[in-house]
Amino acid sequence: MIQFEQVSKVYPGGQKALTDVNFHLKRGEMAFLTGHSGAGKSSLLKLITVIERANAGRVSINGHNIAKLSRKDVPFLRRDIGMIFQNYHLLMEKSVFDNVALPLVIEGFSHGEIKKRVLAALDMVGLYGKERHHPIMLSGGEQQRVGIARAIVNKPPLLLADEPTGNLDPKLSMDILRLFETFNDSGTTVLIATHDLGLIARMKYRILTLKQGRVLGGEELTSAPASPLTV
Amino acid sequence: MSKKPQLTRSKLPISGRIVMFFIRHLQHAMGSMGELWRNPVSSIMTMAVLGVSLSLPAALQVLVKNAETITQSWNSAAEISLFVDDARSERTIQSLITRIKVYPEVSEVSYINREQALEEFQSLSGFGEALSYLDTNPLPAVVTVTPSLRYSSPTGARELLKKLELEPEVSFGRLDIEWLERLQAVVKLLERTVLAIAALLVLAVVLVIGNTIRLAIMSRRSEIEVMKLVGATEAFIQRPFLYTGIWYGIIGGILAWIIINLLVWYLDSALAELLGLYGSQLQMQSLSLVELGQLVGLASFLGWLGSYLSVRHHLRAIEPS
């Protein structure tokens, strides 16, 4: 689903973000991406979502070589990726329903279909009945779940989450991770960037650790969905 | 990992896509109208600026149009006076008149013989007494020719004059159209001025709309970033802004039309008085319905153009980070 081959990213200022990164996340797999702040987590996610492009190496997402993707094709690739952000990125002046409906509106679904899918997505994240609320009226955990509902509403094959639990307490964080597990159970590939090692240590998923722009534990663990950090 | 050469553009069937294309356009058009309602103060200010900017070239257009009608009505008043050789007898003059009458360029011919000319001169000039001291009548006979409509323009009338002067009985002819030519030159200058001012104001309209749309884009920056992140194409994101520009244009155009009508209504009585002094029955004309359509059409095009230029430039600059 996600394949990095000797990928390097250097920002215009000369700052090296990623160096020779290799890893392969298979279809249907769920994995965590960890590392200190500045280790390159955000850069890696930006390469996957084509916010940035690599200087060297090959990135392919869902079978598409990113280097060959034209500017016009980028939106269509992003439709296959559900993205979840630490600060939610919700539209504050729009209702919960409109927020979640956005990807479907962009794809041009009919009104009836949008309603059906949005309510189903909200039900899945436990926010059924709050579709008329505005994000500002919701708690942090609820806002994050609105963001998740928006990410899954068009059933993308790949889910990316950037510090999804960064602003939540441990109990809520666990709920959110359980939610990701259910999506993974239904076949969605999930990659979660987090520095909350305590939270993921108890889970049985593969962990990619970034250190100074390099991935540790990328290649050798592709076969077994077990982590050396499993307690 | 399966290799797919092409990205799926849409998950919908073609028929559904076509229907949704129109529905989305309608939604965006209505949605951007709604946006304007939600910020009435700034929208009204922008529309007022556009209305005033557009009303000036439109007012000049009205002015030119009316000036043209007036000069046209004066055009047909062009007359050619032919002075006949003194030696010619009354009979030759009559045959000259019959010949001129069949000219296709001529609509009317009238004749003032030497005695009539003298009488007229005596009664009108005030030199009546002095003239009676003369032995002979110094005035020539005059044939007055009114050209047909096609030959009433200065160039046409001049051509006709040349032709008439070739008649052997005519010693010389006069065409008093210098003032008409001057007037036409003034009207021409006026038209040019209108064009130049209109071009400048059109540019102003494009810039005003461009700037308004730029501000709208900036205030929705985070929304645009989110839309780009969840896979919106640039066409999708820019569409509401383009419709906003078109709405600004349409409403600005209608405002300009209202301003023009108020202006014409305000000037009409004063102008009627002035024209009345010249014995003219002309009525001041406002913009016709066709011209209203042209004005609004042009304004909406300018609105689209202004927002398109702005959107092209500023939407690209906004990328999620």
GROMACS .gro file of N, CA and C in nm, chain B residues 16-158:
model
  429
  247GLY      N    1  -2.459   0.971  -1.377
  247GLY     CA    2  -2.467   1.039  -1.247
  247GLY      C    3  -2.372   1.157  -1.241
  248ARG      N    4  -2.256   1.141  -1.309
  248ARG     CA    5  -2.157   1.249  -1.306
  248ARG      C    6  -2.208   1.373  -1.378
  249ILE      N    7  -2.275   1.348  -1.493
  249ILE     CA    8  -2.325   1.462  -1.571
  249ILE      C    9  -2.433   1.536  -1.492
  250VAL      N   10  -2.526   1.458  -1.433
  250VAL     CA   11  -2.633   1.520  -1.354
  250VAL      C   12  -2.572   1.598  -1.238
  251MET      N   13  -2.475   1.536  -1.169
  251MET     CA   14  -2.417   1.601  -1.053
  251MET      C   15  -2.337   1.725  -1.092
  252PHE      N   16  -2.283   1.723  -1.216
  252PHE     CA   17  -2.208   1.839  -1.263
  252PHE      C   18  -2.297   1.963  -1.260
  253PHE      N   19  -2.421   1.949  -1.314
  253PHE     CA   20  -2.511   2.063  -1.319
  253PHE      C   21  -2.563   2.097  -1.179
  254ILE      N   22  -2.594   1.993  -1.102
  254ILE     CA   23  -2.645   2.019  -0.968
  254ILE      C   24  -2.539   2.094  -0.886
  255ARG      N   25  -2.413   2.052  -0.901
  255ARG     CA   26  -2.307   2.118  -0.824
  255ARG      C   27  -2.289   2.263  -0.866
  256HIS      N   28  -2.299   2.286  -0.999
  256HIS     CA   29  -2.287   2.425  -1.045
  256HIS      C   30  -2.397   2.510  -0.986
  257LEU      N   31  -2.519   2.455  -0.986
  257LEU     CA   32  -2.633   2.528  -0.931
  257LEU      C   33  -2.611   2.554  -0.782
  258GLN      N   34  -2.564   2.450  -0.713
  258GLN     CA   35  -2.539   2.465  -0.570
  258GLN      C   36  -2.435   2.572  -0.543
  259HIS      N   37  -2.329   2.570  -0.623
  259HIS     CA   38  -2.224   2.670  -0.602
  259HIS      C   39  -2.274   2.810  -0.633
  260ALA      N   40  -2.354   2.821  -0.740
  260ALA     CA   41  -2.408   2.952  -0.777
  260ALA      C   42  -2.496   3.006  -0.665
  261MET      N   43  -2.585   2.920  -0.615
  261MET     CA   44  -2.675   2.962  -0.508
  261MET      C   45  -2.596   2.985  -0.379
  262GLY      N   46  -2.501   2.895  -0.356
  262GLY     CA   47  -2.422   2.904  -0.233
  262GLY      C   48  -2.345   3.034  -0.225
  263SER      N   49  -2.287   3.077  -0.340
  263SER     CA   50  -2.208   3.200  -0.335
  263SER      C   51  -2.300   3.321  -0.323
  264MET      N   52  -2.422   3.310  -0.377
  264MET     CA   53  -2.521   3.416  -0.356
  264MET      C   54  -2.550   3.426  -0.206
  265GLY      N   55  -2.566   3.309  -0.142
  265GLY     CA   56  -2.592   3.306   0.002
  265GLY      C   57  -2.478   3.368   0.082
  266GLU      N   58  -2.353   3.341   0.037
  266GLU     CA   59  -2.236   3.399   0.103
  266GLU      C   60  -2.245   3.552   0.102
  267LEU      N   61  -2.288   3.606  -0.014
  267LEU     CA   62  -2.297   3.751  -0.026
  267LEU      C   63  -2.400   3.806   0.073
  268TRP      N   64  -2.511   3.730   0.088
  268TRP     CA   65  -2.615   3.775   0.183
  268TRP      C   66  -2.564   3.774   0.325
  269ARG      N   67  -2.475   3.678   0.353
  269ARG     CA   68  -2.429   3.664   0.491
  269ARG      C   69  -2.336   3.778   0.533
  270ASN      N   70  -2.267   3.840   0.436
  270ASN     CA   71  -2.184   3.957   0.468
  270ASN      C   72  -2.238   4.078   0.395
  271PRO      N   73  -2.360   4.121   0.431
  271PRO     CA   74  -2.425   4.223   0.348
  271PRO      C   75  -2.347   4.354   0.336
  272VAL      N   76  -2.283   4.397   0.445
  272VAL     CA   77  -2.220   4.530   0.442
  272VAL      C   78  -2.108   4.534   0.340
  273SER      N   79  -2.015   4.438   0.350
  273SER     CA   80  -1.901   4.443   0.258
  273SER      C   81  -1.946   4.413   0.116
  274SER      N   82  -2.046   4.323   0.101
  274SER     CA   83  -2.095   4.293  -0.034
  274SER      C   84  -2.157   4.416  -0.097
  275ILE      N   85  -2.238   4.487  -0.019
  275ILE     CA   86  -2.307   4.604  -0.074
  275ILE      C   87  -2.205   4.711  -0.111
  276MET      N   88  -2.102   4.728  -0.027
  276MET     CA   89  -1.999   4.827  -0.058
  276MET      C   90  -1.933   4.795  -0.192
  277THR      N   91  -1.895   4.668  -0.208
  277THR     CA   92  -1.830   4.629  -0.333
  277THR      C   93  -1.923   4.652  -0.452
  278MET      N   94  -2.049   4.610  -0.436
  278MET     CA   95  -2.143   4.626  -0.547
  278MET      C   96  -2.165   4.773  -0.580
  279ALA      N   97  -2.168   4.858  -0.476
  279ALA     CA   98  -2.187   5.001  -0.500
  279ALA      C   99  -2.069   5.057  -0.579
  280VAL      N  100  -1.948   5.016  -0.541
  280VAL     CA  101  -1.829   5.061  -0.614
  280VAL      C  102  -1.839   5.020  -0.760
  281LEU      N  103  -1.880   4.895  -0.782
  281LEU     CA  104  -1.891   4.846  -0.920
  281LEU      C  105  -2.000   4.923  -0.995
  282GLY      N  106  -2.112   4.945  -0.926
  282GLY     CA  107  -2.223   5.016  -0.990
  282GLY      C  108  -2.181   5.155  -1.035
  283VAL      N  109  -2.112   5.226  -0.947
  283VAL     CA  110  -2.068   5.362  -0.981
  283VAL      C  111  -1.964   5.356  -1.093
  284SER      N  112  -1.869   5.262  -1.083
  284SER     CA  113  -1.766   5.251  -1.186
  284SER      C  114  -1.828   5.223  -1.322
  285LEU      N  115  -1.928   5.136  -1.323
  285LEU     CA  116  -1.989   5.100  -1.452
  285LEU      C  117  -2.083   5.208  -1.502
  286SER      N  118  -2.140   5.286  -1.409
  286SER     CA  119  -2.240   5.385  -1.452
  286SER      C  120  -2.175   5.499  -1.529
  287LEU      N  121  -2.048   5.527  -1.501
  287LEU     CA  122  -1.983   5.638  -1.572
  287LEU      C  123  -1.968   5.610  -1.720
  288PRO      N  124  -1.906   5.496  -1.760
  288PRO     CA  125  -1.902   5.471  -1.905
  288PRO      C  126  -2.041   5.457  -1.965
  289ALA      N  127  -2.135   5.401  -1.888
  289ALA     CA  128  -2.270   5.386  -1.942
  289ALA      C  129  -2.334   5.524  -1.962
  290ALA      N  130  -2.307   5.617  -1.869
  290ALA     CA  131  -2.362   5.752  -1.883
  290ALA      C  132  -2.304   5.820  -2.007
  291LEU      N  133  -2.175   5.802  -2.029
  291LEU     CA  134  -2.112   5.860  -2.147
  291LEU      C  135  -2.171   5.800  -2.274
  292GLN      N  136  -2.199   5.672  -2.267
  292GLN     CA  137  -2.262   5.604  -2.381
  292GLN      C  138  -2.397   5.669  -2.412
  293VAL      N  139  -2.474   5.697  -2.307
  293VAL     CA  140  -2.604   5.763  -2.325
  293VAL      C  141  -2.584   5.900  -2.389
  294LEU      N  142  -2.481   5.969  -2.341
  294LEU     CA  143  -2.451   6.103  -2.394
  294LEU      C  144  -2.420   6.097  -2.543
  295VAL      N  145  -2.334   6.005  -2.581
  295VAL     CA  146  -2.295   5.991  -2.722
  295VAL      C  147  -2.416   5.955  -2.806
  296LYS      N  148  -2.496   5.864  -2.752
  296LYS     CA  149  -2.615   5.819  -2.825
  296LYS      C  150  -2.706   5.938  -2.854
  297ASN      N  151  -2.728   6.020  -2.752
  297ASN     CA  152  -2.817   6.135  -2.770
  297ASN      C  153  -2.756   6.239  -2.862
  298ALA      N  154  -2.623   6.258  -2.849
  298ALA     CA  155  -2.555   6.354  -2.936
  298ALA      C  156  -2.568   6.309  -3.081
  299GLU      N  157  -2.559   6.179  -3.103
  299GLU     CA  158  -2.569   6.127  -3.240
  299GLU      C  159  -2.708   6.151  -3.298
  300THR      N  160  -2.811   6.128  -3.215
  300THR     CA  161  -2.948   6.151  -3.266
  300THR      C  162  -2.965   6.297  -3.304
  301ILE      N  163  -2.911   6.384  -3.221
  301ILE     CA  164  -2.927   6.527  -3.248
  301ILE      C  165  -2.854   6.565  -3.376
  302THR      N  166  -2.730   6.523  -3.392
  302THR     CA  167  -2.656   6.561  -3.512
  302THR      C  168  -2.719   6.499  -3.635
  303GLN      N  169  -2.776   6.379  -3.619
  303GLN     CA  170  -2.841   6.318  -3.733
  303GLN      C  171  -2.958   6.403  -3.781
  304SER      N  172  -3.034   6.456  -3.685
  304SER     CA  173  -3.149   6.537  -3.725
  304SER      C  174  -3.103   6.667  -3.789
  305TRP      N  175  -2.982   6.710  -3.757
  305TRP     CA  176  -2.928   6.831  -3.821
  305TRP      C  177  -2.865   6.800  -3.955
  306ASN      N  178  -2.815   6.681  -3.965
  306ASN     CA  179  -2.754   6.636  -4.088
  306ASN      C  180  -2.843   6.660  -4.208
  307SER      N  181  -2.970   6.620  -4.195
  307SER     CA  182  -3.062   6.626  -4.309
  307SER      C  183  -3.096   6.772  -4.343
  308ALA      N  184  -3.056   6.865  -4.256
  308ALA     CA  185  -3.084   7.006  -4.284
  308ALA      C  186  -2.980   7.066  -4.378
  309ALA      N  187  -2.881   6.984  -4.417
  309ALA     CA  188  -2.778   7.037  -4.507
  309ALA      C  189  -2.841   7.076  -4.641
  310GLU      N  190  -2.811   7.196  -4.684
  310GLU     CA  191  -2.870   7.247  -4.809
  310GLU      C  192  -2.760   7.299  -4.898
  311ILE      N  193  -2.783   7.285  -5.028
  311ILE     CA  194  -2.685   7.337  -5.124
  311ILE      C  195  -2.748   7.455  -5.197
  312SER      N  196  -2.679   7.568  -5.195
  312SER     CA  197  -2.728   7.686  -5.269
  312SER      C  198  -2.647   7.699  -5.398
  313LEU      N  199  -2.720   7.701  -5.511
  313LEU     CA  200  -2.653   7.717  -5.640
  313LEU      C  201  -2.684   7.858  -5.693
  314PHE      N  202  -2.579   7.930  -5.723
  314PHE     CA  203  -2.597   8.065  -5.777
  314PHE      C  204  -2.586   8.059  -5.928
  315VAL      N  205  -2.691   8.110  -5.995
  315VAL     CA  206  -2.701   8.094  -6.139
  315VAL      C  207  -2.638   8.216  -6.207
  316ASP      N  208  -2.572   8.192  -6.324
  316ASP     CA  209  -2.516   8.300  -6.407
  316ASP      C  210  -2.620   8.407  -6.434
  317ASP      N  211  -2.581   8.534  -6.422
  317ASP     CA  212  -2.676   8.643  -6.444
  317ASP      C  213  -2.735   8.643  -6.585
  318ALA      N  214  -2.652   8.599  -6.682
  318ALA     CA  215  -2.693   8.611  -6.822
  318ALA      C  216  -2.801   8.512  -6.864
  319ARG      N  217  -2.825   8.413  -6.782
  319ARG     CA  218  -2.918   8.307  -6.823
  319ARG      C  219  -3.062   8.355  -6.818
  320SER      N  220  -3.136   8.308  -6.915
  320SER     CA  221  -3.277   8.346  -6.920
  320SER      C  222  -3.357   8.259  -6.824
  321GLU      N  223  -3.477   8.303  -6.797
  321GLU     CA  224  -3.565   8.231  -6.708
  321GLU      C  225  -3.590   8.088  -6.757
  322ARG      N  226  -3.596   8.072  -6.891
  322ARG     CA  227  -3.628   7.942  -6.949
  322ARG      C  228  -3.517   7.841  -6.925
  323THR      N  229  -3.391   7.888  -6.945
  323THR     CA  230  -3.280   7.794  -6.920
  323THR      C  231  -3.273   7.754  -6.773
  324ILE      N  232  -3.307   7.852  -6.688
  324ILE     CA  233  -3.304   7.821  -6.545
  324ILE      C  234  -3.408   7.714  -6.513
  325GLN      N  235  -3.528   7.729  -6.574
  325GLN     CA  236  -3.633   7.630  -6.550
  325GLN      C  237  -3.591   7.491  -6.597
  326SER      N  238  -3.520   7.489  -6.714
  326SER     CA  239  -3.477   7.357  -6.764
  326SER      C  240  -3.367   7.299  -6.672
  327LEU      N  241  -3.285   7.389  -6.614
  327LEU     CA  242  -3.184   7.343  -6.517
  327LEU      C  243  -3.253   7.276  -6.397
  328ILE      N  244  -3.356   7.343  -6.349
  328ILE     CA  245  -3.428   7.291  -6.232
  328ILE      C  246  -3.487   7.154  -6.263
  329THR      N  247  -3.547   7.140  -6.383
  329THR     CA  248  -3.605   7.010  -6.420
  329THR      C  249  -3.497   6.904  -6.425
  330ARG      N  250  -3.380   6.942  -6.478
  330ARG     CA  251  -3.271   6.845  -6.485
  330ARG      C  252  -3.225   6.803  -6.345
  331ILE      N  253  -3.210   6.902  -6.257
  331ILE     CA  254  -3.162   6.870  -6.121
  331ILE      C  255  -3.263   6.782  -6.047
  332LYS      N  256  -3.391   6.809  -6.072
  332LYS     CA  257  -3.494   6.734  -6.001
  332LYS      C  258  -3.486   6.584  -6.023
  333VAL      N  259  -3.435   6.543  -6.141
  333VAL     CA  260  -3.430   6.399  -6.169
  333VAL      C  261  -3.302   6.334  -6.116
  334TYR      N  262  -3.212   6.413  -6.060
  334TYR     CA  263  -3.093   6.354  -5.996
  334TYR      C  264  -3.137   6.257  -5.887
  335PRO      N  265  -3.078   6.138  -5.883
  335PRO     CA  266  -3.118   6.047  -5.775
  335PRO      C  267  -3.071   6.097  -5.638
  336GLU      N  268  -2.971   6.186  -5.636
  336GLU     CA  269  -2.916   6.231  -5.509
  336GLU      C  270  -2.999   6.343  -5.447
  337VAL      N  271  -3.096   6.391  -5.521
  337VAL     CA  272  -3.166   6.513  -5.479
  337VAL      C  273  -3.306   6.479  -5.431
  338SER      N  274  -3.344   6.536  -5.319
  338SER     CA  275  -3.480   6.510  -5.273
  338SER      C  276  -3.572   6.629  -5.299
  339GLU      N  277  -3.518   6.751  -5.290
  339GLU     CA  278  -3.606   6.867  -5.310
  339GLU      C  279  -3.530   6.980  -5.377
  340VAL      N  280  -3.598   7.054  -5.462
  340VAL     CA  281  -3.537   7.171  -5.526
  340VAL      C  282  -3.633   7.288  -5.513
  341SER      N  283  -3.581   7.400  -5.469
  341SER     CA  284  -3.668   7.520  -5.473
  341SER      C  285  -3.590   7.632  -5.542
  342TYR      N  286  -3.665   7.730  -5.593
  342TYR     CA  287  -3.603   7.832  -5.677
  342TYR      C  288  -3.642   7.971  -5.628
  343ILE      N  289  -3.541   8.054  -5.615
  343ILE     CA  290  -3.566   8.195  -5.581
  343ILE      C  291  -3.512   8.277  -5.697
  344ASN      N  292  -3.602   8.345  -5.774
  344ASN     CA  293  -3.549   8.423  -5.887
  344ASN      C  294  -3.493   8.557  -5.837
  345ARG      N  295  -3.435   8.635  -5.928
  345ARG     CA  296  -3.359   8.753  -5.887
  345ARG      C  297  -3.448   8.855  -5.816
  346GLU      N  298  -3.572   8.871  -5.865
  346GLU     CA  299  -3.663   8.968  -5.802
  346GLU      C  300  -3.699   8.926  -5.660
  347GLN      N  301  -3.729   8.795  -5.647
  347GLN     CA  302  -3.763   8.745  -5.514
  347GLN      C  303  -3.646   8.762  -5.418
  348ALA      N  304  -3.526   8.734  -5.469
  348ALA     CA  305  -3.407   8.747  -5.386
  348ALA      C  306  -3.389   8.891  -5.340
  349LEU      N  307  -3.416   8.981  -5.431
  349LEU     CA  308  -3.401   9.123  -5.397
  349LEU      C  309  -3.503   9.164  -5.292
  350GLU      N  310  -3.629   9.120  -5.313
  350GLU     CA  311  -3.733   9.153  -5.215
  350GLU      C  312  -3.697   9.100  -5.077
  351GLU      N  313  -3.655   8.974  -5.077
  351GLU     CA  314  -3.621   8.909  -4.950
  351GLU      C  315  -3.508   8.986  -4.880
  352PHE      N  316  -3.410   9.021  -4.963
  352PHE     CA  317  -3.294   9.092  -4.907
  352PHE      C  318  -3.334   9.226  -4.851
  353GLN      N  319  -3.421   9.293  -4.926
  353GLN     CA  320  -3.466   9.426  -4.881
  353GLN      C  321  -3.538   9.416  -4.748
  354SER      N  322  -3.625   9.318  -4.738
  354SER     CA  323  -3.705   9.311  -4.615
  354SER      C  324  -3.623   9.261  -4.497
  355LEU      N  325  -3.526   9.174  -4.523
  355LEU     CA  326  -3.454   9.114  -4.411
  355LEU      C  327  -3.328   9.190  -4.370
  356SER      N  328  -3.263   9.256  -4.469
  356SER     CA  329  -3.130   9.310  -4.437
  356SER      C  330  -3.135   9.450  -4.376
  357GLY      N  331  -3.239   9.524  -4.407
  357GLY     CA  332  -3.242   9.661  -4.358
  357GLY      C  333  -3.170   9.757  -4.450
  358PHE      N  334  -3.118   9.703  -4.562
  358PHE     CA  335  -3.055   9.793  -4.659
  358PHE      C  336  -3.153   9.833  -4.770
  359GLY      N  337  -3.278   9.813  -4.748
  359GLY     CA  338  -3.382   9.834  -4.849
  359GLY      C  339  -3.368   9.964  -4.926
  360GLU      N  340  -3.353  10.074  -4.850
  360GLU     CA  341  -3.342  10.206  -4.912
  360GLU      C  342  -3.220  10.215  -5.002
  361ALA      N  343  -3.107  10.165  -4.949
  361ALA     CA  344  -2.981  10.175  -5.023
  361ALA      C  345  -2.989  10.101  -5.155
  362LEU      N  346  -3.056   9.988  -5.153
  362LEU     CA  347  -3.064   9.907  -5.275
  362LEU      C  348  -3.139   9.978  -5.387
  363SER      N  349  -3.236  10.061  -5.348
  363SER     CA  350  -3.317  10.127  -5.450
  363SER      C  351  -3.235  10.227  -5.530
  364TYR      N  352  -3.116  10.264  -5.478
  364TYR     CA  353  -3.028  10.355  -5.553
  364TYR      C  354  -2.952  10.284  -5.663
  365LEU      N  355  -2.949  10.150  -5.657
  365LEU     CA  356  -2.874  10.077  -5.759
  365LEU      C  357  -2.954  10.071  -5.889
  366ASP      N  358  -2.880  10.072  -6.002
  366ASP     CA  359  -2.948  10.067  -6.132
  366ASP      C  360  -2.997   9.927  -6.164
  367THR      N  361  -2.910   9.832  -6.134
  367THR     CA  362  -2.946   9.694  -6.166
  367THR      C  363  -2.953   9.610  -6.038
  368ASN      N  364  -3.025   9.502  -6.050
  368ASN     CA  365  -3.034   9.408  -5.938
  368ASN      C  366  -2.904   9.331  -5.926
  369PRO      N  367  -2.828   9.347  -5.818
  369PRO     CA  368  -2.698   9.278  -5.808
  369PRO      C  369  -2.711   9.132  -5.766
  370LEU      N  370  -2.829   9.089  -5.727
  370LEU     CA  371  -2.840   8.955  -5.670
  370LEU      C  372  -2.863   8.851  -5.777
  371PRO      N  373  -2.797   8.735  -5.766
  371PRO     CA  374  -2.820   8.628  -5.863
  371PRO      C  375  -2.945   8.548  -5.825
  372ALA      N  376  -2.993   8.472  -5.920
  372ALA     CA  377  -3.100   8.376  -5.889
  372ALA      C  378  -3.037   8.258  -5.814
  373VAL      N  379  -3.115   8.203  -5.721
  373VAL     CA  380  -3.060   8.094  -5.639
  373VAL      C  381  -3.149   7.971  -5.650
  374VAL      N  382  -3.084   7.858  -5.676
  374VAL     CA  383  -3.156   7.730  -5.672
  374VAL      C  384  -3.111   7.657  -5.545
  375THR      N  385  -3.208   7.628  -5.458
  375THR     CA  386  -3.173   7.558  -5.334
  375THR      C  387  -3.203   7.409  -5.348
  376VAL      N  388  -3.100   7.328  -5.324
  376VAL     CA  389  -3.113   7.182  -5.342
  376VAL      C  390  -3.099   7.113  -5.206
  377THR      N  391  -3.199   7.032  -5.174
  377THR     CA  392  -3.187   6.950  -5.052
  377THR      C  393  -3.148   6.809  -5.095
  378PRO      N  394  -3.032   6.762  -5.050
  378PRO     CA  395  -2.989   6.628  -5.091
  378PRO      C  396  -3.078   6.520  -5.029
  379SER      N  397  -3.085   6.406  -5.095
  379SER     CA  398  -3.157   6.293  -5.037
  379SER      C  399  -3.080   6.246  -4.913
  380LEU      N  400  -3.146   6.161  -4.835
  380LEU     CA  401  -3.090   6.120  -4.705
  380LEU      C  402  -2.949   6.064  -4.720
  381ARG      N  403  -2.928   5.983  -4.826
  381ARG     CA  404  -2.798   5.917  -4.843
  381ARG      C  405  -2.687   6.018  -4.871
  382TYR      N  406  -2.725   6.133  -4.930
  382TYR     CA  407  -2.623   6.232  -4.966
  382TYR      C  408  -2.621   6.352  -4.872
  383SER      N  409  -2.684   6.334  -4.755
  383SER     CA  410  -2.690   6.449  -4.665
  383SER      C  411  -2.569   6.457  -4.572
  384SER      N  412  -2.484   6.353  -4.574
  384SER     CA  413  -2.363   6.362  -4.491
  384SER      C  414  -2.267   6.461  -4.556
  385PRO      N  415  -2.175   6.517  -4.479
  385PRO     CA  416  -2.084   6.618  -4.536
  385PRO      C  417  -2.014   6.570  -4.663
  386THR      N  418  -1.962   6.448  -4.663
  386THR     CA  419  -1.890   6.402  -4.782
  386THR      C  420  -1.984   6.383  -4.899
  387GLY      N  421  -2.101   6.326  -4.871
  387GLY     CA  422  -2.201   6.302  -4.976
  387GLY      C  423  -2.247   6.432  -5.038
  388ALA      N  424  -2.275   6.528  -4.950
  388ALA     CA  425  -2.325   6.657  -4.998
  388ALA      C  426  -2.217   6.727  -5.081
  389ARG      N  427  -2.093   6.709  -5.039
  389ARG     CA  428  -1.983   6.773  -5.113
  389ARG      C  429  -1.970   6.716  -5.253
   0.00000   0.00000   0.00000
